[in-house]
Tab-separated table of C-alpha atoms in Angstrom:
chain	number	residue	atom	x	y	z
I	458	MET	CA	231.130	216.584	87.487
I	459	ARG	CA	233.442	214.158	85.717
I	460	ASN	CA	235.174	215.604	82.674
I	461	PRO	CA	234.278	213.394	79.685
I	462	PHE	CA	237.388	214.619	77.843
I	463	ARG	CA	239.815	213.633	80.605
I	464	LEU	CA	242.678	211.552	79.237
I	465	ALA	CA	242.225	207.856	80.042
I	466	LEU	CA	245.420	206.159	81.200
I	467	LEU	CA	245.847	202.488	80.382
I	468	ALA	CA	246.271	200.490	83.590
I	469	GLY	CA	249.827	199.237	84.056
I	470	ALA	CA	251.231	201.357	81.229
I	471	ASN	CA	254.705	202.877	81.539
I	472	TRP	CA	257.466	204.068	79.229
I	473	ARG	CA	259.320	200.748	79.364
I	474	GLU	CA	256.211	198.939	78.127
I	475	ARG	CA	255.651	201.532	75.405
I	476	SER	CA	259.269	201.207	74.250
I	477	ILE	CA	258.901	197.429	74.034
I	478	ALA	CA	255.668	197.839	72.080
I	479	SER	CA	257.349	200.207	69.639
I	480	ILE	CA	260.156	197.750	68.890
I	481	GLY	CA	257.671	194.915	68.386
I	482	ALA	CA	255.530	197.006	66.048
I	483	LEU	CA	258.609	197.953	64.045
I	484	LEU	CA	259.461	194.294	63.464
I	485	GLY	CA	255.884	193.112	62.878
I	486	ILE	CA	254.780	195.865	60.532
I	487	GLY	CA	258.075	195.764	58.678
I	488	LEU	CA	257.391	192.162	57.679
I	489	ALA	CA	253.711	192.811	56.921
I	490	ALA	CA	254.464	195.808	54.712
I	491	LEU	CA	257.179	193.894	52.865
I	492	ILE	CA	254.846	191.002	52.102
I	493	SER	CA	252.070	193.412	51.084
I	494	THR	CA	254.351	195.135	48.574
I	495	MET	CA	255.595	191.848	47.143
I	496	VAL	CA	252.105	190.401	46.691
I	497	ALA	CA	250.247	193.547	45.643
I	498	GLY	CA	253.003	194.757	43.349
I	499	SER	CA	252.006	198.359	43.997
I	500	PRO	CA	253.248	200.574	46.861
I	501	GLY	CA	249.875	202.358	46.970
I	502	THR	CA	247.911	199.138	47.411
I	503	ALA	CA	250.432	197.890	49.936
I	504	ALA	CA	249.822	200.989	52.063
I	505	LEU	CA	246.098	200.203	52.140
I	506	LEU	CA	246.852	196.666	53.268
I	507	ALA	CA	249.240	197.759	55.990
I	508	ALA	CA	246.784	200.210	57.563
I	509	PRO	CA	244.477	197.724	59.383
I	510	ILE	CA	247.445	195.497	60.207
I	511	GLY	CA	249.055	198.518	61.826
I	512	ALA	CA	246.046	198.841	64.107
I	513	SER	CA	246.348	195.137	64.924
I	514	ALA	CA	250.001	195.725	65.854
I	515	VAL	CA	249.008	198.368	68.413
I	516	LEU	CA	246.890	195.795	70.232
I	517	LEU	CA	249.356	192.927	69.847
I	518	PHE	CA	252.423	194.770	71.108
I	519	ALA	CA	250.972	197.479	73.396
I	520	VAL	CA	248.204	195.484	75.127
I	521	PRO	CA	249.023	191.776	74.559
I	522	THR	CA	246.712	190.807	77.440
I	523	SER	CA	243.640	192.167	75.637
I	524	PRO	CA	241.139	189.553	74.439
I	525	LEU	CA	241.080	191.479	71.143
I	526	ALA	CA	244.852	190.994	70.695
I	527	GLN	CA	244.960	187.205	70.855
I	528	PRO	CA	245.981	185.102	67.802
I	529	TRP	CA	242.508	184.019	66.717
I	530	PRO	CA	240.960	187.520	66.871
I	531	ILE	CA	243.890	188.997	64.909
I	532	ILE	CA	243.925	186.333	62.195
I	533	GLY	CA	240.254	185.394	62.155
I	534	GLY	CA	239.009	188.945	62.646
I	535	ASN	CA	240.965	190.293	59.695
I	536	ILE	CA	240.074	187.389	57.381
I	537	VAL	CA	236.385	187.388	58.284
I	538	SER	CA	236.160	191.161	57.921
I	539	MET	CA	237.796	191.041	54.507
I	540	LEU	CA	235.369	188.361	53.326
I	541	VAL	CA	232.444	190.463	54.529
I	542	GLY	CA	233.853	193.547	52.828
I	543	VAL	CA	234.253	191.807	49.481
I	544	ALA	CA	230.729	190.383	49.676
I	545	VAL	CA	229.189	193.751	50.536
I	546	ALA	CA	231.144	195.527	47.786
I	547	HIS	CA	229.901	193.013	45.215
I	548	VAL	CA	226.279	193.457	46.292
I	549	LEU	CA	226.051	197.120	47.354
I	550	GLY	CA	228.965	198.758	45.585
I	551	HIS	CA	231.202	201.411	47.099
I	552	GLY	CA	228.907	204.059	48.595
I	553	ALA	CA	228.449	205.327	52.114
I	554	PHE	CA	225.600	202.902	52.799
I	555	ALA	CA	227.792	199.987	51.723
I	556	ALA	CA	230.534	201.137	54.090
I	557	GLY	CA	228.175	201.305	57.067
I	558	MET	CA	226.609	197.961	56.226
I	559	ALA	CA	230.044	196.351	55.873
I	560	VAL	CA	231.228	197.463	59.304
I	561	GLY	CA	227.954	196.430	60.956
I	562	LEU	CA	228.007	192.974	59.378
I	563	ALA	CA	231.682	192.530	60.233
I	564	ILE	CA	230.940	193.167	63.904
I	565	LEU	CA	228.184	190.558	63.845
I	566	ALA	CA	230.321	188.004	61.982
I	567	MET	CA	233.344	188.445	64.241
I	568	SER	CA	231.179	188.246	67.350
I	569	ALA	CA	229.515	185.034	66.145
I	570	LEU	CA	232.901	183.457	65.399
I	571	ARG	CA	234.453	184.715	68.667
I	572	CYS	CA	237.160	186.675	66.869
I	573	LEU	CA	236.096	190.258	67.587
I	574	HIS	CA	238.996	192.483	66.575
I	575	ALA	CA	238.683	196.266	66.439
I	576	PRO	CA	240.989	196.733	63.409
I	577	GLY	CA	238.615	194.463	61.493
I	578	GLY	CA	236.482	197.581	61.144
I	579	GLY	CA	239.232	198.996	58.954
I	580	THR	CA	239.900	195.775	57.075
I	581	VAL	CA	236.266	195.418	56.037
I	582	LEU	CA	236.366	198.866	54.423
I	583	LEU	CA	239.303	198.059	52.135
I	584	PRO	CA	237.260	196.427	49.343
I	585	VAL	CA	234.358	198.861	49.839
I	586	LEU	CA	236.435	202.042	49.687
I	587	GLY	CA	239.565	200.776	47.983
I	588	GLY	CA	237.957	200.446	44.583
I	589	PRO	CA	238.436	197.931	41.753
I	590	ALA	CA	242.169	197.503	42.417
I	591	ILE	CA	241.397	195.506	45.556
I	592	LEU	CA	238.017	194.066	44.607
I	593	ALA	CA	239.496	192.542	41.448
I	594	HIS	CA	241.404	190.052	43.589
I	595	GLY	CA	238.124	188.567	44.848
I	596	TYR	CA	237.659	186.555	48.020
I	597	ALA	CA	241.167	185.106	47.803
I	598	PHE	CA	242.389	188.519	48.903
I	599	ALA	CA	241.200	187.613	52.421
I	600	LEU	CA	243.830	184.874	52.606
I	601	VAL	CA	246.653	186.469	50.617
I	602	PRO	CA	247.778	189.003	51.547
I	603	VAL	CA	245.399	189.939	54.426
I	604	GLY	CA	245.400	186.591	56.223
I	605	LEU	CA	249.087	186.084	55.512
I	606	ASN	CA	249.948	189.490	56.944
I	607	ALA	CA	247.889	188.803	60.063
I	608	ALA	CA	249.532	185.392	60.531
I	609	LEU	CA	253.007	186.905	60.101
I	610	LEU	CA	252.176	189.587	62.639
I	611	VAL	CA	251.048	186.967	65.168
I	612	LEU	CA	254.165	184.891	64.502
I	613	VAL	CA	256.376	187.896	65.213
I	614	GLY	CA	254.322	188.532	68.352
I	615	LEU	CA	254.745	184.951	69.581
I	616	VAL	CA	258.531	185.138	69.196
I	617	PHE	CA	258.873	188.731	70.389
I	618	HIS	CA	256.874	188.316	73.582
I	619	ARG	CA	259.035	185.392	74.650
I	620	PHE	CA	261.715	188.013	75.227
I	621	SER	CA	259.514	190.957	76.243
I	622	GLY	CA	258.428	189.430	79.537
I	623	HIS	CA	254.767	189.129	78.501
I	624	SER	CA	252.638	186.020	78.299
I	625	TYR	CA	251.396	185.578	74.740
I	626	PRO	CA	248.964	184.106	73.904
I	627	HIS	CA	247.768	185.573	77.166
I	628	ARG	CA	246.881	183.216	79.984
I	629	ALA	CA	244.828	184.472	82.897
I	630	ALA	CA	246.675	184.706	86.201
I	631	GLN	CA	246.079	181.803	88.546
I	632	LEU	CA	244.415	182.614	91.830
I	633	THR	CA	246.176	181.469	94.987
I	634	GLY	CA	244.090	180.113	97.808
I	635	ARG	CA	240.332	180.188	97.907
I	636	PRO	CA	238.989	183.239	96.056
I	637	ARG	CA	236.482	185.392	97.893
I	638	LEU	CA	235.181	186.769	94.631
I	639	LEU	CA	233.622	184.164	92.375
I	640	ALA	CA	233.186	184.409	88.623
I	641	GLU	CA	229.446	184.707	89.275
I	642	ASP	CA	230.103	187.819	91.367
I	643	ILE	CA	232.099	189.390	88.532
I	644	ASP	CA	229.392	188.496	86.010
I	645	ALA	CA	226.736	190.068	88.226
I	646	ALA	CA	228.772	193.268	88.634
I	647	LEU	CA	229.370	193.496	84.888
I	648	ALA	CA	225.690	192.970	84.177
I	649	GLU	CA	224.890	195.746	86.641
I	650	THR	CA	227.156	198.217	84.834
I	651	GLY	CA	225.734	197.358	81.427
I	652	GLU	CA	229.165	197.963	79.877
I	653	ALA	CA	231.717	195.802	78.059
I	654	PHE	CA	235.360	196.036	79.148
I	655	ASP	CA	238.493	195.032	77.261
I	656	VAL	CA	239.581	192.481	79.855
I	657	SER	CA	238.637	188.859	80.478
I	658	VAL	CA	236.546	187.889	83.503
I	659	GLU	CA	239.420	185.685	84.723
I	660	ASP	CA	241.930	188.534	84.600
I	661	LEU	CA	239.493	190.889	86.295
I	662	GLN	CA	238.863	188.380	89.084
I	663	ALA	CA	242.602	187.838	89.664
I	664	LEU	CA	243.288	191.585	89.654
I	665	LEU	CA	240.563	192.294	92.218
I	666	GLU	CA	241.799	189.479	94.460
I	667	ARG	CA	245.328	190.880	94.379
I	668	ALA	CA	244.053	194.386	95.109
I	669	GLU	CA	242.161	193.049	98.138
I	670	ARG	CA	245.311	191.369	99.457
I	671	HIS	CA	247.302	194.599	99.125
I	672	ALA	CA	244.537	196.515	100.906
I	673	GLU	CA	244.534	193.991	103.773
I	674	ALA	CA	248.330	194.159	104.098
I	675	ARG	CA	248.184	197.958	104.269
I	676	ARG	CA	245.597	197.868	107.068
I	677	LYS	CA	247.647	195.502	109.226
C-alpha cells in the first residue's frame, strides 16, 4: 500500500536549482519588504504584506515553469485576492466565516480571470484577519502596496531568470518532428485521472515525448 505521508520530490529539483531559487528570493523579497515598510510606515504591517509575497517568491524562483508562477497569476492573483478580501471584510467583518468565504471567493475570482495563484489564498486573508490597520486603506491597498510588491517581484524575476538559465515567462518546449501524443490524448488522460496538475498540457506533452525517445534509445 502506498504511504500517503511519503515525501514528494519535485521533478527536476536539485541543490543547484534550490541555491539559485534562494538567491532570487533574497533579492525579490528584499525589495518587496523595503517597499512595504516605506508605504505602510509600520514594520508590523509590512510583515503582514510580505507574507503572501514570500509565498509568491517560492513559486517564482523555485518553480518558474509552473503556470501559477507566471507574471499574470502573480500580479493579477494578488490584486484580485486583495480586492475580494477587502470586499468580504466590509460586508462580513473579521470572523471565521468571513475568512472561509474570502478564500472561496478568491479562488472563483482568480479562476474566472485566469490568474489562479496559490499565495492569493494568503493575500485575501490580510484585510479579513489583519484588522482595521489594513482595512482602513480601502480598495487602493490592492494596488499599493500589494500590486506594487507583486509587480516588483515579477520584475526581479524577469531580470534574474535571464541569468539563471530558466525561461521566464515560461514558454512550453517545442516538439521536434511529428508528435505521437496529441494534445487530445493528454486531455483525455487528464480527464480520466480526475486530477489537476501544476503543469501545462504543452509541457506535459513535450516531457512525455522526450521520455519516449529516451526509452526507444535505451532499447536499441
